[in-house]
JSON list of C-alpha atoms in Angstrom, two decimals:
[
{"chain": "A", "resi": 1, "resn": "UNK", "atom": "CA", "xyz": [0.11, -0.28, -0.03]},
{"chain": "A", "resi": 2, "resn": "UNK", "atom": "CA", "xyz": [1.22, 3.35, -1.10]},
{"chain": "A", "resi": 3, "resn": "UNK", "atom": "CA", "xyz": [1.98, 5.90, 2.02]},
{"chain": "A", "resi": 4, "resn": "UNK", "atom": "CA", "xyz": [-0.33, 8.85, 2.09]},
{"chain": "A", "resi": 5, "resn": "UNK", "atom": "CA", "xyz": [1.64, 11.84, 2.06]},
{"chain": "A", "resi": 6, "resn": "UNK", "atom": "CA", "xyz": [1.10, 15.64, 2.94]},
{"chain": "A", "resi": 7, "resn": "UNK", "atom": "CA", "xyz": [0.44, 18.25, 0.54]},
{"chain": "A", "resi": 8, "resn": "UNK", "atom": "CA", "xyz": [-0.09, 21.89, 1.26]},
{"chain": "A", "resi": 9, "resn": "UNK", "atom": "CA", "xyz": [-2.34, 24.66, -0.44]},
{"chain": "A", "resi": 10, "resn": "UNK", "atom": "CA", "xyz": [-1.91, 28.44, 0.43]},
{"chain": "A", "resi": 11, "resn": "UNK", "atom": "CA", "xyz": [-5.15, 30.01, -0.07]},
{"chain": "A", "resi": 12, "resn": "UNK", "atom": "CA", "xyz": [-6.77, 33.57, 0.48]},
{"chain": "A", "resi": 13, "resn": "UNK", "atom": "CA", "xyz": [-10.42, 32.98, 0.92]},
{"chain": "A", "resi": 14, "resn": "UNK", "atom": "CA", "xyz": [-11.48, 35.99, -1.18]},
{"chain": "A", "resi": 15, "resn": "UNK", "atom": "CA", "xyz": [-10.30, 34.41, -4.50]},
{"chain": "A", "resi": 16, "resn": "UNK", "atom": "CA", "xyz": [-13.12, 32.12, -6.00]},
{"chain": "A", "resi": 17, "resn": "UNK", "atom": "CA", "xyz": [-9.94, 30.39, -8.31]},
{"chain": "A", "resi": 18, "resn": "UNK", "atom": "CA", "xyz": [-8.38, 29.24, -5.20]},
{"chain": "A", "resi": 19, "resn": "UNK", "atom": "CA", "xyz": [-11.73, 28.36, -3.81]},
{"chain": "A", "resi": 20, "resn": "UNK", "atom": "CA", "xyz": [-12.32, 25.86, -7.07]},
{"chain": "A", "resi": 21, "resn": "UNK", "atom": "CA", "xyz": [-8.71, 24.80, -6.20]},
{"chain": "A", "resi": 22, "resn": "UNK", "atom": "CA", "xyz": [-9.20, 23.47, -2.93]},
{"chain": "A", "resi": 23, "resn": "UNK", "atom": "CA", "xyz": [-12.46, 21.89, -3.88]},
{"chain": "A", "resi": 24, "resn": "UNK", "atom": "CA", "xyz": [-10.47, 19.65, -6.47]},
{"chain": "A", "resi": 25, "resn": "UNK", "atom": "CA", "xyz": [-7.95, 18.96, -3.42]},
{"chain": "A", "resi": 26, "resn": "UNK", "atom": "CA", "xyz": [-10.44, 17.60, -1.56]},
{"chain": "A", "resi": 27, "resn": "UNK", "atom": "CA", "xyz": [-11.65, 15.30, -4.81]},
{"chain": "A", "resi": 28, "resn": "UNK", "atom": "CA", "xyz": [-8.22, 14.33, -5.03]},
{"chain": "A", "resi": 29, "resn": "UNK", "atom": "CA", "xyz": [-7.93, 13.16, -1.39]},
{"chain": "A", "resi": 30, "resn": "UNK", "atom": "CA", "xyz": [-10.33, 10.68, -1.65]},
{"chain": "A", "resi": 31, "resn": "UNK", "atom": "CA", "xyz": [-8.81, 9.16, -4.75]},
{"chain": "A", "resi": 32, "resn": "UNK", "atom": "CA", "xyz": [-5.02, 9.66, -4.32]},
{"chain": "A", "resi": 33, "resn": "UNK", "atom": "CA", "xyz": [-2.58, 8.75, -1.41]},
{"chain": "A", "resi": 34, "resn": "UNK", "atom": "CA", "xyz": [-3.02, 12.53, -0.28]},
{"chain": "A", "resi": 35, "resn": "UNK", "atom": "CA", "xyz": [-3.85, 14.17, 2.60]},
{"chain": "A", "resi": 36, "resn": "UNK", "atom": "CA", "xyz": [-4.78, 18.08, 2.11]},
{"chain": "A", "resi": 37, "resn": "UNK", "atom": "CA", "xyz": [-3.24, 20.79, 4.53]},
{"chain": "A", "resi": 38, "resn": "UNK", "atom": "CA", "xyz": [-4.31, 24.35, 3.76]},
{"chain": "A", "resi": 39, "resn": "UNK", "atom": "CA", "xyz": [-2.27, 27.31, 5.22]},
{"chain": "A", "resi": 40, "resn": "UNK", "atom": "CA", "xyz": [-3.31, 30.95, 4.32]},
{"chain": "A", "resi": 41, "resn": "UNK", "atom": "CA", "xyz": [-1.77, 33.20, 1.70]},
{"chain": "A", "resi": 42, "resn": "UNK", "atom": "CA", "xyz": [-3.12, 36.84, 1.60]},
{"chain": "A", "resi": 43, "resn": "UNK", "atom": "CA", "xyz": [-3.40, 39.08, -1.95]},
{"chain": "A", "resi": 44, "resn": "UNK", "atom": "CA", "xyz": [-3.62, 42.07, 0.65]},
{"chain": "A", "resi": 45, "resn": "UNK", "atom": "CA", "xyz": [-0.14, 41.74, 1.57]},
{"chain": "A", "resi": 46, "resn": "UNK", "atom": "CA", "xyz": [1.17, 40.29, -2.07]},
{"chain": "A", "resi": 47, "resn": "UNK", "atom": "CA", "xyz": [-0.32, 43.54, -3.60]},
{"chain": "A", "resi": 48, "resn": "UNK", "atom": "CA", "xyz": [0.72, 46.49, -0.90]},
{"chain": "A", "resi": 49, "resn": "UNK", "atom": "CA", "xyz": [2.06, 49.17, -2.78]},
{"chain": "A", "resi": 50, "resn": "UNK", "atom": "CA", "xyz": [1.48, 47.65, -6.03]},
{"chain": "A", "resi": 51, "resn": "UNK", "atom": "CA", "xyz": [-0.21, 50.52, -8.61]},
{"chain": "A", "resi": 52, "resn": "UNK", "atom": "CA", "xyz": [-3.81, 49.02, -9.14]},
{"chain": "A", "resi": 53, "resn": "UNK", "atom": "CA", "xyz": [-6.90, 49.61, -10.56]},
{"chain": "A", "resi": 54, "resn": "UNK", "atom": "CA", "xyz": [-9.33, 51.62, -7.64]},
{"chain": "A", "resi": 55, "resn": "UNK", "atom": "CA", "xyz": [-12.03, 48.63, -7.66]},
{"chain": "A", "resi": 56, "resn": "UNK", "atom": "CA", "xyz": [-8.88, 46.28, -6.71]},
{"chain": "A", "resi": 57, "resn": "UNK", "atom": "CA", "xyz": [-7.82, 48.44, -4.31]},
{"chain": "A", "resi": 58, "resn": "UNK", "atom": "CA", "xyz": [-11.17, 48.08, -2.53]},
{"chain": "A", "resi": 59, "resn": "UNK", "atom": "CA", "xyz": [-10.92, 44.33, -2.80]},
{"chain": "A", "resi": 60, "resn": "UNK", "atom": "CA", "xyz": [-7.34, 44.30, -0.82]},
{"chain": "A", "resi": 61, "resn": "UNK", "atom": "CA", "xyz": [-8.61, 46.46, 2.11]},
{"chain": "A", "resi": 62, "resn": "UNK", "atom": "CA", "xyz": [-11.48, 44.06, 2.15]},
{"chain": "A", "resi": 63, "resn": "UNK", "atom": "CA", "xyz": [-9.13, 41.43, 2.21]},
{"chain": "A", "resi": 64, "resn": "UNK", "atom": "CA", "xyz": [-7.22, 41.66, 5.32]},
{"chain": "A", "resi": 65, "resn": "UNK", "atom": "CA", "xyz": [-10.04, 40.57, 8.03]},
{"chain": "A", "resi": 66, "resn": "UNK", "atom": "CA", "xyz": [-10.76, 37.15, 6.53]},
{"chain": "A", "resi": 67, "resn": "UNK", "atom": "CA", "xyz": [-6.99, 36.14, 6.31]},
{"chain": "A", "resi": 68, "resn": "UNK", "atom": "CA", "xyz": [-6.34, 37.47, 10.02]},
{"chain": "A", "resi": 69, "resn": "UNK", "atom": "CA", "xyz": [-9.06, 35.66, 11.25]},
{"chain": "A", "resi": 70, "resn": "UNK", "atom": "CA", "xyz": [-7.46, 32.30, 9.91]},
{"chain": "A", "resi": 71, "resn": "UNK", "atom": "CA", "xyz": [-4.17, 32.97, 11.26]},
{"chain": "A", "resi": 72, "resn": "UNK", "atom": "CA", "xyz": [-6.53, 33.65, 14.71]},
{"chain": "A", "resi": 73, "resn": "UNK", "atom": "CA", "xyz": [-7.80, 30.21, 14.50]},
{"chain": "A", "resi": 74, "resn": "UNK", "atom": "CA", "xyz": [-5.46, 28.42, 13.74]},
{"chain": "A", "resi": 75, "resn": "UNK", "atom": "CA", "xyz": [-3.29, 29.92, 16.62]},
{"chain": "A", "resi": 76, "resn": "UNK", "atom": "CA", "xyz": [-5.97, 28.36, 18.33]},
{"chain": "A", "resi": 77, "resn": "UNK", "atom": "CA", "xyz": [-7.17, 25.22, 17.09]},
{"chain": "A", "resi": 78, "resn": "UNK", "atom": "CA", "xyz": [-4.55, 24.34, 14.91]},
{"chain": "A", "resi": 79, "resn": "UNK", "atom": "CA", "xyz": [-4.68, 23.75, 11.19]},
{"chain": "A", "resi": 80, "resn": "UNK", "atom": "CA", "xyz": [-7.47, 21.17, 11.08]},
{"chain": "A", "resi": 81, "resn": "UNK", "atom": "CA", "xyz": [-9.65, 24.17, 12.22]},
{"chain": "A", "resi": 82, "resn": "UNK", "atom": "CA", "xyz": [-8.38, 26.40, 9.04]},
{"chain": "A", "resi": 83, "resn": "UNK", "atom": "CA", "xyz": [-9.84, 23.64, 6.88]},
{"chain": "A", "resi": 84, "resn": "UNK", "atom": "CA", "xyz": [-12.89, 23.51, 8.29]},
{"chain": "A", "resi": 85, "resn": "UNK", "atom": "CA", "xyz": [-13.41, 27.71, 8.88]},
{"chain": "A", "resi": 86, "resn": "UNK", "atom": "CA", "xyz": [-11.76, 28.18, 4.82]},
{"chain": "A", "resi": 87, "resn": "UNK", "atom": "CA", "xyz": [-14.94, 25.75, 4.17]},
{"chain": "A", "resi": 88, "resn": "UNK", "atom": "CA", "xyz": [-17.55, 28.34, 5.84]},
{"chain": "A", "resi": 89, "resn": "UNK", "atom": "CA", "xyz": [-15.84, 31.09, 4.58]},
{"chain": "A", "resi": 90, "resn": "UNK", "atom": "CA", "xyz": [-16.08, 30.13, 1.05]},
{"chain": "A", "resi": 91, "resn": "UNK", "atom": "CA", "xyz": [-19.08, 28.36, 1.04]},
{"chain": "A", "resi": 92, "resn": "UNK", "atom": "CA", "xyz": [-20.85, 31.81, 2.07]},
{"chain": "A", "resi": 93, "resn": "UNK", "atom": "CA", "xyz": [-18.02, 34.04, -0.03]},
{"chain": "A", "resi": 94, "resn": "UNK", "atom": "CA", "xyz": [-18.48, 32.46, -3.44]},
{"chain": "A", "resi": 95, "resn": "UNK", "atom": "CA", "xyz": [-21.92, 30.11, -3.46]},
{"chain": "A", "resi": 96, "resn": "UNK", "atom": "CA", "xyz": [-23.67, 32.38, -0.85]},
{"chain": "A", "resi": 97, "resn": "UNK", "atom": "CA", "xyz": [-22.70, 35.73, -2.55]},
{"chain": "A", "resi": 98, "resn": "UNK", "atom": "CA", "xyz": [-22.95, 37.04, 0.96]},
{"chain": "A", "resi": 99, "resn": "UNK", "atom": "CA", "xyz": [-21.16, 40.44, 1.88]},
{"chain": "A", "resi": 100, "resn": "UNK", "atom": "CA", "xyz": [-17.61, 39.85, 3.51]},
{"chain": "A", "resi": 101, "resn": "UNK", "atom": "CA", "xyz": [-17.38, 41.67, 6.75]},
{"chain": "A", "resi": 102, "resn": "UNK", "atom": "CA", "xyz": [-18.05, 40.84, 10.57]},
{"chain": "A", "resi": 103, "resn": "UNK", "atom": "CA", "xyz": [-21.39, 39.34, 10.13]},
{"chain": "A", "resi": 104, "resn": "UNK", "atom": "CA", "xyz": [-19.95, 36.92, 7.81]},
{"chain": "A", "resi": 105, "resn": "UNK", "atom": "CA", "xyz": [-17.15, 36.44, 9.79]},
{"chain": "A", "resi": 106, "resn": "UNK", "atom": "CA", "xyz": [-18.90, 35.46, 12.69]},
{"chain": "A", "resi": 107, "resn": "UNK", "atom": "CA", "xyz": [-21.44, 33.32, 11.26]},
{"chain": "A", "resi": 108, "resn": "UNK", "atom": "CA", "xyz": [-18.88, 31.22, 9.53]},
{"chain": "A", "resi": 109, "resn": "UNK", "atom": "CA", "xyz": [-17.07, 30.74, 12.59]},
{"chain": "A", "resi": 110, "resn": "UNK", "atom": "CA", "xyz": [-20.21, 29.46, 13.99]},
{"chain": "A", "resi": 111, "resn": "UNK", "atom": "CA", "xyz": [-20.86, 27.34, 11.13]},
{"chain": "A", "resi": 112, "resn": "UNK", "atom": "CA", "xyz": [-17.15, 25.72, 11.93]},
{"chain": "A", "resi": 113, "resn": "UNK", "atom": "CA", "xyz": [-18.04, 25.21, 15.20]},
{"chain": "A", "resi": 114, "resn": "UNK", "atom": "CA", "xyz": [-15.22, 27.71, 16.17]},
{"chain": "A", "resi": 115, "resn": "UNK", "atom": "CA", "xyz": [-15.57, 30.78, 18.71]},
{"chain": "A", "resi": 116, "resn": "UNK", "atom": "CA", "xyz": [-17.62, 33.37, 16.93]},
{"chain": "A", "resi": 117, "resn": "UNK", "atom": "CA", "xyz": [-15.63, 36.25, 19.31]},
{"chain": "A", "resi": 118, "resn": "UNK", "atom": "CA", "xyz": [-12.59, 35.32, 16.93]},
{"chain": "A", "resi": 119, "resn": "UNK", "atom": "CA", "xyz": [-14.46, 37.55, 14.14]},
{"chain": "A", "resi": 120, "resn": "UNK", "atom": "CA", "xyz": [-12.87, 40.64, 16.24]},
{"chain": "A", "resi": 121, "resn": "UNK", "atom": "CA", "xyz": [-9.50, 39.75, 15.34]},
{"chain": "A", "resi": 122, "resn": "UNK", "atom": "CA", "xyz": [-10.10, 40.86, 11.89]},
{"chain": "A", "resi": 123, "resn": "UNK", "atom": "CA", "xyz": [-10.54, 43.88, 12.56]},
{"chain": "A", "resi": 124, "resn": "UNK", "atom": "CA", "xyz": [-7.06, 44.33, 14.09]},
{"chain": "A", "resi": 125, "resn": "UNK", "atom": "CA", "xyz": [-3.11, 44.19, 13.43]},
{"chain": "A", "resi": 126, "resn": "UNK", "atom": "CA", "xyz": [-2.48, 41.25, 16.23]},
{"chain": "A", "resi": 127, "resn": "UNK", "atom": "CA", "xyz": [-1.99, 38.74, 13.79]},
{"chain": "A", "resi": 128, "resn": "UNK", "atom": "CA", "xyz": [-0.38, 40.56, 11.27]},
{"chain": "A", "resi": 129, "resn": "UNK", "atom": "CA", "xyz": [2.98, 39.34, 12.10]},
{"chain": "A", "resi": 130, "resn": "UNK", "atom": "CA", "xyz": [2.06, 35.45, 12.08]},
{"chain": "A", "resi": 131, "resn": "UNK", "atom": "CA", "xyz": [0.13, 35.98, 8.69]},
{"chain": "A", "resi": 132, "resn": "UNK", "atom": "CA", "xyz": [3.09, 37.42, 7.11]},
{"chain": "A", "resi": 133, "resn": "UNK", "atom": "CA", "xyz": [5.20, 34.50, 7.93]},
{"chain": "A", "resi": 134, "resn": "UNK", "atom": "CA", "xyz": [2.71, 32.14, 6.67]},
{"chain": "A", "resi": 135, "resn": "UNK", "atom": "CA", "xyz": [1.87, 34.29, 3.76]},
{"chain": "A", "resi": 136, "resn": "UNK", "atom": "CA", "xyz": [5.97, 33.95, 2.95]},
{"chain": "A", "resi": 137, "resn": "UNK", "atom": "CA", "xyz": [6.38, 30.28, 3.46]},
{"chain": "A", "resi": 138, "resn": "UNK", "atom": "CA", "xyz": [3.93, 30.01, 0.75]},
{"chain": "A", "resi": 139, "resn": "UNK", "atom": "CA", "xyz": [5.23, 32.08, -1.83]},
{"chain": "A", "resi": 140, "resn": "UNK", "atom": "CA", "xyz": [8.91, 31.81, -1.03]},
{"chain": "A", "resi": 141, "resn": "UNK", "atom": "CA", "xyz": [9.02, 28.69, -3.60]},
{"chain": "A", "resi": 142, "resn": "UNK", "atom": "CA", "xyz": [7.14, 30.23, -6.21]},
{"chain": "A", "resi": 143, "resn": "UNK", "atom": "CA", "xyz": [7.95, 33.96, -6.45]},
{"chain": "A", "resi": 144, "resn": "UNK", "atom": "CA", "xyz": [6.26, 37.01, -6.09]},
{"chain": "A", "resi": 145, "resn": "UNK", "atom": "CA", "xyz": [4.66, 36.92, -9.48]},
{"chain": "A", "resi": 146, "resn": "UNK", "atom": "CA", "xyz": [1.80, 34.42, -8.98]},
{"chain": "A", "resi": 147, "resn": "UNK", "atom": "CA", "xyz": [-1.07, 34.76, -6.96]},
{"chain": "A", "resi": 148, "resn": "UNK", "atom": "CA", "xyz": [-3.54, 31.94, -5.56]},
{"chain": "A", "resi": 149, "resn": "UNK", "atom": "CA", "xyz": [-3.62, 29.22, -5.50]},
{"chain": "A", "resi": 150, "resn": "UNK", "atom": "CA", "xyz": [-0.20, 27.62, -4.44]},
{"chain": "A", "resi": 151, "resn": "UNK", "atom": "CA", "xyz": [0.22, 24.28, -3.93]},
{"chain": "A", "resi": 152, "resn": "UNK", "atom": "CA", "xyz": [3.60, 22.48, -2.44]},
{"chain": "A", "resi": 153, "resn": "UNK", "atom": "CA", "xyz": [3.75, 18.89, -3.05]},
{"chain": "A", "resi": 154, "resn": "UNK", "atom": "CA", "xyz": [6.46, 16.17, -3.36]},
{"chain": "A", "resi": 155, "resn": "UNK", "atom": "CA", "xyz": [7.18, 15.58, -6.77]},
{"chain": "A", "resi": 156, "resn": "UNK", "atom": "CA", "xyz": [7.52, 12.28, -8.58]},
{"chain": "A", "resi": 157, "resn": "UNK", "atom": "CA", "xyz": [10.82, 11.55, -7.33]},
{"chain": "A", "resi": 158, "resn": "UNK", "atom": "CA", "xyz": [9.61, 12.43, -3.63]},
{"chain": "A", "resi": 159, "resn": "UNK", "atom": "CA", "xyz": [11.43, 15.92, -3.21]},
{"chain": "A", "resi": 160, "resn": "UNK", "atom": "CA", "xyz": [9.27, 19.12, -2.87]},
{"chain": "A", "resi": 161, "resn": "UNK", "atom": "CA", "xyz": [7.42, 21.04, -5.89]},
{"chain": "A", "resi": 162, "resn": "UNK", "atom": "CA", "xyz": [6.07, 23.98, -5.18]},
{"chain": "A", "resi": 163, "resn": "UNK", "atom": "CA", "xyz": [3.82, 25.77, -7.99]},
{"chain": "A", "resi": 164, "resn": "UNK", "atom": "CA", "xyz": [1.18, 27.89, -8.79]},
{"chain": "A", "resi": 165, "resn": "UNK", "atom": "CA", "xyz": [-2.63, 27.00, -9.86]},
{"chain": "A", "resi": 166, "resn": "UNK", "atom": "CA", "xyz": [-4.00, 24.95, -11.61]},
{"chain": "A", "resi": 167, "resn": "UNK", "atom": "CA", "xyz": [-6.48, 27.24, -12.23]},
{"chain": "A", "resi": 168, "resn": "UNK", "atom": "CA", "xyz": [-9.53, 25.15, -13.44]},
{"chain": "A", "resi": 169, "resn": "UNK", "atom": "CA", "xyz": [-13.83, 25.22, -13.69]},
{"chain": "A", "resi": 170, "resn": "UNK", "atom": "CA", "xyz": [-14.98, 23.25, -12.57]},
{"chain": "A", "resi": 171, "resn": "UNK", "atom": "CA", "xyz": [-13.43, 21.19, -9.91]},
{"chain": "A", "resi": 172, "resn": "UNK", "atom": "CA", "xyz": [-13.07, 18.07, -11.31]},
{"chain": "A", "resi": 173, "resn": "UNK", "atom": "CA", "xyz": [-14.69, 14.98, -9.61]},
{"chain": "A", "resi": 174, "resn": "UNK", "atom": "CA", "xyz": [-14.08, 11.10, -9.08]},
{"chain": "A", "resi": 175, "resn": "UNK", "atom": "CA", "xyz": [-11.50, 9.94, -10.56]},
{"chain": "A", "resi": 176, "resn": "UNK", "atom": "CA", "xyz": [-10.96, 12.59, -13.34]},
{"chain": "A", "resi": 177, "resn": "UNK", "atom": "CA", "xyz": [-9.63, 14.89, -9.98]},
{"chain": "A", "resi": 178, "resn": "UNK", "atom": "CA", "xyz": [-6.98, 12.18, -9.52]},
{"chain": "A", "resi": 179, "resn": "UNK", "atom": "CA", "xyz": [-5.84, 12.28, -13.46]},
{"chain": "A", "resi": 180, "resn": "UNK", "atom": "CA", "xyz": [-5.36, 15.79, -13.15]},
{"chain": "A", "resi": 181, "resn": "UNK", "atom": "CA", "xyz": [-3.70, 15.77, -10.25]},
{"chain": "A", "resi": 182, "resn": "UNK", "atom": "CA", "xyz": [-1.20, 13.14, -11.81]},
{"chain": "A", "resi": 183, "resn": "UNK", "atom": "CA", "xyz": [-0.59, 15.37, -14.73]},
{"chain": "A", "resi": 184, "resn": "UNK", "atom": "CA", "xyz": [0.05, 18.40, -12.25]},
{"chain": "A", "resi": 185, "resn": "UNK", "atom": "CA", "xyz": [2.52, 16.96, -10.61]},
{"chain": "A", "resi": 186, "resn": "UNK", "atom": "CA", "xyz": [4.27, 15.49, -13.84]},
{"chain": "A", "resi": 187, "resn": "UNK", "atom": "CA", "xyz": [4.61, 18.63, -15.01]},
{"chain": "A", "resi": 188, "resn": "UNK", "atom": "CA", "xyz": [5.55, 20.65, -12.14]},
{"chain": "A", "resi": 189, "resn": "UNK", "atom": "CA", "xyz": [8.41, 18.51, -11.21]},
{"chain": "A", "resi": 190, "resn": "UNK", "atom": "CA", "xyz": [9.76, 18.33, -14.38]},
{"chain": "A", "resi": 191, "resn": "UNK", "atom": "CA", "xyz": [13.44, 20.45, -13.84]},
{"chain": "A", "resi": 192, "resn": "UNK", "atom": "CA", "xyz": [12.62, 23.76, -16.40]},
{"chain": "A", "resi": 193, "resn": "UNK", "atom": "CA", "xyz": [9.26, 23.18, -16.52]},
{"chain": "A", "resi": 194, "resn": "UNK", "atom": "CA", "xyz": [7.42, 27.16, -15.71]},
{"chain": "A", "resi": 195, "resn": "UNK", "atom": "CA", "xyz": [4.47, 27.71, -17.66]},
{"chain": "A", "resi": 196, "resn": "UNK", "atom": "CA", "xyz": [1.82, 26.38, -18.99]},
{"chain": "A", "resi": 197, "resn": "UNK", "atom": "CA", "xyz": [-1.55, 28.85, -19.70]},
{"chain": "A", "resi": 198, "resn": "UNK", "atom": "CA", "xyz": [-4.50, 29.61, -21.94]},
{"chain": "A", "resi": 199, "resn": "UNK", "atom": "CA", "xyz": [-6.74, 32.86, -22.50]},
{"chain": "A", "resi": 200, "resn": "UNK", "atom": "CA", "xyz": [-9.49, 31.75, -20.07]},
{"chain": "A", "resi": 201, "resn": "UNK", "atom": "CA", "xyz": [-12.99, 32.21, -21.61]},
{"chain": "A", "resi": 202, "resn": "UNK", "atom": "CA", "xyz": [-15.01, 31.20, -18.55]},
{"chain": "A", "resi": 203, "resn": "UNK", "atom": "CA", "xyz": [-15.41, 32.56, -14.96]},
{"chain": "A", "resi": 204, "resn": "UNK", "atom": "CA", "xyz": [-15.89, 30.64, -11.87]},
{"chain": "A", "resi": 205, "resn": "UNK", "atom": "CA", "xyz": [-18.35, 27.85, -11.97]},
{"chain": "A", "resi": 206, "resn": "UNK", "atom": "CA", "xyz": [-18.93, 26.37, -8.63]},
{"chain": "A", "resi": 207, "resn": "UNK", "atom": "CA", "xyz": [-20.79, 22.85, -9.27]}
]
């Protein structure tokens, strides 16, 4: 029997593409010998000091709250709780189209069986140092010119590979998810392989 291995994904709760990738990884977990662990990166941190369109600047301002809260949950409860909270946040943000703010934060914490008082972490800077450290741990191997999702995984030779993506819609299910995982690992583990891309002609599909 093949030993199960840990695969780590860095996410920002406000990114719809990361959400879809995360749901794909949970499918992969069912058909391949992998255990998915979720960690926090921050698009708000990534885009600090960058010249951005006004609408995106507003999105980055609203993005601080969810990631701060995720770090607060990780510090109190551990990584398994981050997984539960991410599912609760993503369900409300991307499926429910709820407005990102204190009410959503408290509701998502309650959905995940966590202390809703941790919603207060979203408004302060107490967890920013730990947030930046988590962000750096995820982004260091892939560089600063990508966003989320970022995945770290054992490659075909057992050595860690790290990459941005895959950006997919909708998330494959069952064995189709497993086949995509096999292919992603194959190309990501190839020395000198950097990019495979085409123009997106579909928006996020959350089926």
